[in-house]
Tab-separated table of C-alpha atoms and ligand atoms in Angstrom:
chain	number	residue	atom	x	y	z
A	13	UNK	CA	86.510	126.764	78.703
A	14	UNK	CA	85.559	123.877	80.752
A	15	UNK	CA	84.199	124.816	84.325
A	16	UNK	CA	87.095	123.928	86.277
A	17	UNK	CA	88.473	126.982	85.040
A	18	UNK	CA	85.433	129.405	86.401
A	19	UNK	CA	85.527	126.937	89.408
A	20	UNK	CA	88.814	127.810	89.972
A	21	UNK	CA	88.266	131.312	89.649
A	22	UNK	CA	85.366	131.790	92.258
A	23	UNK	CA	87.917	129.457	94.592
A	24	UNK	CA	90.556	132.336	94.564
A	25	UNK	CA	88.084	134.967	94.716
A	26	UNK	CA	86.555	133.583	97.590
A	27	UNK	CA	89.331	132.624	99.046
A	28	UNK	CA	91.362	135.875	98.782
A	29	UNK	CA	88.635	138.166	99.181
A	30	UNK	CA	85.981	136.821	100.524
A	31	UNK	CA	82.215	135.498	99.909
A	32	UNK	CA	80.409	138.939	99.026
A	33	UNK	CA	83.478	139.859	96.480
A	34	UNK	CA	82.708	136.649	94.682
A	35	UNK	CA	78.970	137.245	94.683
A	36	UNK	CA	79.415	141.182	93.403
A	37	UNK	CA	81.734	139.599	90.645
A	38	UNK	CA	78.444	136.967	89.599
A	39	UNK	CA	75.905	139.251	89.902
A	40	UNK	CA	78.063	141.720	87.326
A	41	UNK	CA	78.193	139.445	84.822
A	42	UNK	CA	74.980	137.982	85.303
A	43	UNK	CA	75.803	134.476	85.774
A	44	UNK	CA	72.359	132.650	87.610
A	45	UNK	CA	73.172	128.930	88.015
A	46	UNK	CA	74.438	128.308	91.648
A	47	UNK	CA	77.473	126.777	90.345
A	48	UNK	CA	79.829	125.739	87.507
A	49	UNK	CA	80.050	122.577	86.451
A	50	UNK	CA	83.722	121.029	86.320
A	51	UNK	CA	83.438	119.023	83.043
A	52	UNK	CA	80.692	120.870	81.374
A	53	UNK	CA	82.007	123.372	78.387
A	54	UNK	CA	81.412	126.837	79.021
A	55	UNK	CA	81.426	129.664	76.640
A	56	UNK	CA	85.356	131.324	76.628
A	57	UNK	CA	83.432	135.189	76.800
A	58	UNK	CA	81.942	134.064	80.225
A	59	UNK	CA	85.609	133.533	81.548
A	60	UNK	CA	86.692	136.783	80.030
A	61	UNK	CA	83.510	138.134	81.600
A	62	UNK	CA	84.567	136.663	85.552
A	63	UNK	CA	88.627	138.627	85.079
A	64	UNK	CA	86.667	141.839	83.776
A	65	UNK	CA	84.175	141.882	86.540
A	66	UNK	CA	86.942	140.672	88.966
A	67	UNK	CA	88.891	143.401	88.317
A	68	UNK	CA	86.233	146.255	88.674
A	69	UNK	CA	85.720	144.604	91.584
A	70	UNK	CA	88.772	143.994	93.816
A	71	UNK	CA	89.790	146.969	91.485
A	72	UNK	CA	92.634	145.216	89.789
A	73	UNK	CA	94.582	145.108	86.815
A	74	UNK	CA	93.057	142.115	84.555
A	75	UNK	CA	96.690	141.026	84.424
A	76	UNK	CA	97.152	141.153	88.146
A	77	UNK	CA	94.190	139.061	87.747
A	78	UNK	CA	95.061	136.605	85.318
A	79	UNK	CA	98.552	136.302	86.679
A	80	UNK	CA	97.245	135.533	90.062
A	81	UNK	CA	94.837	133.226	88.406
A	82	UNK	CA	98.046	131.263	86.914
A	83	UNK	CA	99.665	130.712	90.041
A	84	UNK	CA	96.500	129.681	91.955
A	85	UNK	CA	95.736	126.861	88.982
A	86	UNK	CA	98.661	124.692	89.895
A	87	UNK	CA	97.410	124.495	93.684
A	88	UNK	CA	93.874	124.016	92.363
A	89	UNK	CA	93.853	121.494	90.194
A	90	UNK	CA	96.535	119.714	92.696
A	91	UNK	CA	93.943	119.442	94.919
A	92	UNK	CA	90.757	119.128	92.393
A	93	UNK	CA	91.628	115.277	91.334
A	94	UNK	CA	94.870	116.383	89.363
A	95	UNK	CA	97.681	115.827	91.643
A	96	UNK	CA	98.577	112.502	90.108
A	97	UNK	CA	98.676	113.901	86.928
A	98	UNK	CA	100.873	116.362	87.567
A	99	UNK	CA	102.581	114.726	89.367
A	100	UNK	CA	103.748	112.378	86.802
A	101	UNK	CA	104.490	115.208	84.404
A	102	UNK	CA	107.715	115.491	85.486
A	103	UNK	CA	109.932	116.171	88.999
A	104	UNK	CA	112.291	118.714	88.169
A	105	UNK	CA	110.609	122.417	86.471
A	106	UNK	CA	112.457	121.272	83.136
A	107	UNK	CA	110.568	118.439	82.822
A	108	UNK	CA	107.159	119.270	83.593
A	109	UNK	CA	107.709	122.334	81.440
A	110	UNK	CA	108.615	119.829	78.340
A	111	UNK	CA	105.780	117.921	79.090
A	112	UNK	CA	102.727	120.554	78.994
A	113	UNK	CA	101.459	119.408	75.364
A	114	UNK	CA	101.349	115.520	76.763
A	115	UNK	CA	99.960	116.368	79.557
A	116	UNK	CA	96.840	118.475	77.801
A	117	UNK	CA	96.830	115.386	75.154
A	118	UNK	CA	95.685	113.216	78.334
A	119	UNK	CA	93.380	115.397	78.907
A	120	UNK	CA	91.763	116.082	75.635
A	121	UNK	CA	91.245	112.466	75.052
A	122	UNK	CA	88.535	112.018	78.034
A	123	UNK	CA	87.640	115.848	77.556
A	124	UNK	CA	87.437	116.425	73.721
A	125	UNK	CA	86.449	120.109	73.783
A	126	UNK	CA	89.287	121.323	75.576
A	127	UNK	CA	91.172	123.756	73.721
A	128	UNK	CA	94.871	123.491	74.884
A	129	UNK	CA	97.140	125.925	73.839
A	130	UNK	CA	100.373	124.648	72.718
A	131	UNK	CA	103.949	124.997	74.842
A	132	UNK	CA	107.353	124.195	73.442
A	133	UNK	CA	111.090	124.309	75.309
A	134	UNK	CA	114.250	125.228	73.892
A	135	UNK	CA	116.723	123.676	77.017
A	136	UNK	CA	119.446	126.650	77.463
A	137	UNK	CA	121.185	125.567	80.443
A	138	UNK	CA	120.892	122.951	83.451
A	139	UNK	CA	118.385	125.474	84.665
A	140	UNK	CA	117.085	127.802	82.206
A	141	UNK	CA	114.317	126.903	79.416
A	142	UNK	CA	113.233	128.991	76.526
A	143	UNK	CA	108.927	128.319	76.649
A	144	UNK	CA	107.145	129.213	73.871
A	145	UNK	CA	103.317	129.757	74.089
A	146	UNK	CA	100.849	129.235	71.159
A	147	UNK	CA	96.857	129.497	71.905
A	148	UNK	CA	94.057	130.034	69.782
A	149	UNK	CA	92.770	132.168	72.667
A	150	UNK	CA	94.218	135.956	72.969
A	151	UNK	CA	94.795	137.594	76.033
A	152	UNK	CA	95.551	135.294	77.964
A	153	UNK	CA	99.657	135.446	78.351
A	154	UNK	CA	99.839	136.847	81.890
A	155	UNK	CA	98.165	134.047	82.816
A	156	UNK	CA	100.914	131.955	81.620
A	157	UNK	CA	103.462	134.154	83.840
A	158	UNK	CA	101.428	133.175	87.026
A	159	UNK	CA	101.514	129.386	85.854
A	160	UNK	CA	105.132	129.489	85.365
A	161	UNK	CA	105.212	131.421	89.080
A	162	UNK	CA	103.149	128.805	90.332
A	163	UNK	CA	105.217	125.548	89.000
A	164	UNK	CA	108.461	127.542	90.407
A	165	UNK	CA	107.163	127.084	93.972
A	166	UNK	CA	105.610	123.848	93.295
A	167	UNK	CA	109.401	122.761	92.662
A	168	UNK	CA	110.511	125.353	95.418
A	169	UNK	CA	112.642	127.230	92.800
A	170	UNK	CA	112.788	130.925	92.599
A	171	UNK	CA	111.878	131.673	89.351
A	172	UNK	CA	113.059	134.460	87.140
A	173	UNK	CA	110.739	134.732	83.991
A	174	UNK	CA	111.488	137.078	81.301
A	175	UNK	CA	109.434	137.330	78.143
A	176	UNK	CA	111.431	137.710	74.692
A	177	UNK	CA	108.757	137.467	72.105
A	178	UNK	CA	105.480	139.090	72.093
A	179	UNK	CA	102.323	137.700	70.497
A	180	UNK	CA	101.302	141.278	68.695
A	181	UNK	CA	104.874	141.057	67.379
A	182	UNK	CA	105.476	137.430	65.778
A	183	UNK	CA	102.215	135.557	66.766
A	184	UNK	CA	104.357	133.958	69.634
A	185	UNK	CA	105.293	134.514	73.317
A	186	UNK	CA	108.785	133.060	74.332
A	187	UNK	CA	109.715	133.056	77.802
A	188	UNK	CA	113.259	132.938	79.192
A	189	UNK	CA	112.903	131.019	82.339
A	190	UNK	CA	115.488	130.342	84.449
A	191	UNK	CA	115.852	129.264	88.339
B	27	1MF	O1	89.987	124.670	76.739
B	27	1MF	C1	89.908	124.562	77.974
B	27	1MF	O2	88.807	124.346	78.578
B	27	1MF	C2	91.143	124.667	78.812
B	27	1MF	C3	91.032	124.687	80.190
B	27	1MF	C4	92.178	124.748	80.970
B	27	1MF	C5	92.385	124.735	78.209
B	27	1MF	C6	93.530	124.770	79.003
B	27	1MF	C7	93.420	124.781	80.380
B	27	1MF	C8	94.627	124.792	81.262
B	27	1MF	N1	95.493	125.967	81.062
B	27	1MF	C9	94.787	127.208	81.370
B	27	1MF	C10	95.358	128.343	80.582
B	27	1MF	C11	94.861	128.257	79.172
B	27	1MF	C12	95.415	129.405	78.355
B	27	1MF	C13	95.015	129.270	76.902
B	27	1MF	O3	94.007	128.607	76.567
B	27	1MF	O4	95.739	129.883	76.109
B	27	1MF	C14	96.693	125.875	81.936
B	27	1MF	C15	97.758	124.967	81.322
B	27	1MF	C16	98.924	124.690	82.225
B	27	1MF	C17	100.116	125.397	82.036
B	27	1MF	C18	101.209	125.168	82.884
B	27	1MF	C19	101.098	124.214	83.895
B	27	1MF	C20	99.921	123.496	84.082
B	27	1MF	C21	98.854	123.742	83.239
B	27	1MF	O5	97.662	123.109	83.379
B	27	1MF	C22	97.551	121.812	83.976
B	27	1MF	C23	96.137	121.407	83.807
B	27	1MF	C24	95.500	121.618	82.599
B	27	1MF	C25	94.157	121.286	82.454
B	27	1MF	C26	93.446	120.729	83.505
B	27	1MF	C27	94.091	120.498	84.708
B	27	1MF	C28	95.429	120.853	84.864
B	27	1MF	C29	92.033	120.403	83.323
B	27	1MF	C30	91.483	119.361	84.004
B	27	1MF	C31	90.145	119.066	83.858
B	27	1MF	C32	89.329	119.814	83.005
B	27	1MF	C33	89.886	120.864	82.307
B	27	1MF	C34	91.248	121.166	82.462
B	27	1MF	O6	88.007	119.556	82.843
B	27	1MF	C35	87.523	118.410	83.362
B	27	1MF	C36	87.852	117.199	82.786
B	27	1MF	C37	87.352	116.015	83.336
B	27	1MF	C38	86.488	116.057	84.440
B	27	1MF	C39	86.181	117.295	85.021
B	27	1MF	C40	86.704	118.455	84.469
């Protein structure tokens, strides 16, 4: 995954938990360089790697982890040169949510080795969506929780997220999402 991601990672971690968590979390996983590059391509294990150690660690659940991950992204990259973005990707939770696949288009064309997984929406009601989640990357779904927590404030809705479909099951996760 591009750096951003591990970027954002040590951000939260240092953040939340301060300097010498982060640096126990590095030195597990034996990661040297001083820092991650935003836009260079990093191996998806050494992402993997940063949630395991993280959760030895601050002694964690990985999906604490990853879900907490999730919600911190949308502040992140808000603030890492992707407010505009976002904030064209729609103003109501409905709209951004039908616009995830457009938005990681933009992205993959100046960053061609992004991997994005792929979203779809089923519109239920005025204020409940049925998301679908497709990735070519496993593990990854609670993640996708804390995302969907994290757009619900960014809107300043109180989200209720219920998942319908699991991955193991039918290759999918569907979310019920409603506000
Ligand atoms: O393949 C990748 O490197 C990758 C990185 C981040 C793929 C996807 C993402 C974003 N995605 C993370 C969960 C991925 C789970 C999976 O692969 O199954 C979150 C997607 C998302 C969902 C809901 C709401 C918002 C979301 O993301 C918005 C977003 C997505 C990507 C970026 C920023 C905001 C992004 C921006 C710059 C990047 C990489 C990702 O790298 C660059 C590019 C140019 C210059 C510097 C860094």
């Amino acid at each position: 995954m591009y750096g951003m991601v591990n970027k954002a990672i040590q951000d939260l971690v240092s953040t939340n938990f301060g300097e010498d968590k982060w640096l126990a979390i590095k030195e597990k996983v034996g990661f040297e360089d001083d820092f991650f590059i935003s836009m260079q391509s990093y191996p998806d294990e050494l992402t993997y790697d940063l949630v395991g150690a993280a959760s030895e660690v601050l002694e964690l659940e990985p999906a604490a982890i990853l879900e907490a991950f999730g919600e911190y992204w949308i502040l992140y990259t808000a603030e890492e040169g992707y407010g505009e973005m976002l904030a064209l990707s729609g103003s109501t939770l409905a709209e951004f949510l039908g616009n995830l696949n457009l938005l990681h288009e933009r992205i993959t064309n100046i960053m061609p080795q992004l991997k994005p997984p792929k979203f779809s929406t089923k519109e239920i009601s005025e204020n409940q969506v049925e998301l679908t989640y497709e990735s070519d990357r496993d593990g990854l779904t609670s993640m996708v929780v804390g995302l969907l927590r994290g757009l619900g404030k960014r809107f300043g809705k109180n989200c209720e997220i219920n998942q319908t479909e699991f991955r193991a099951d039918s290759g999918k996760d569907v979310f019920n999402v409603s506000w």
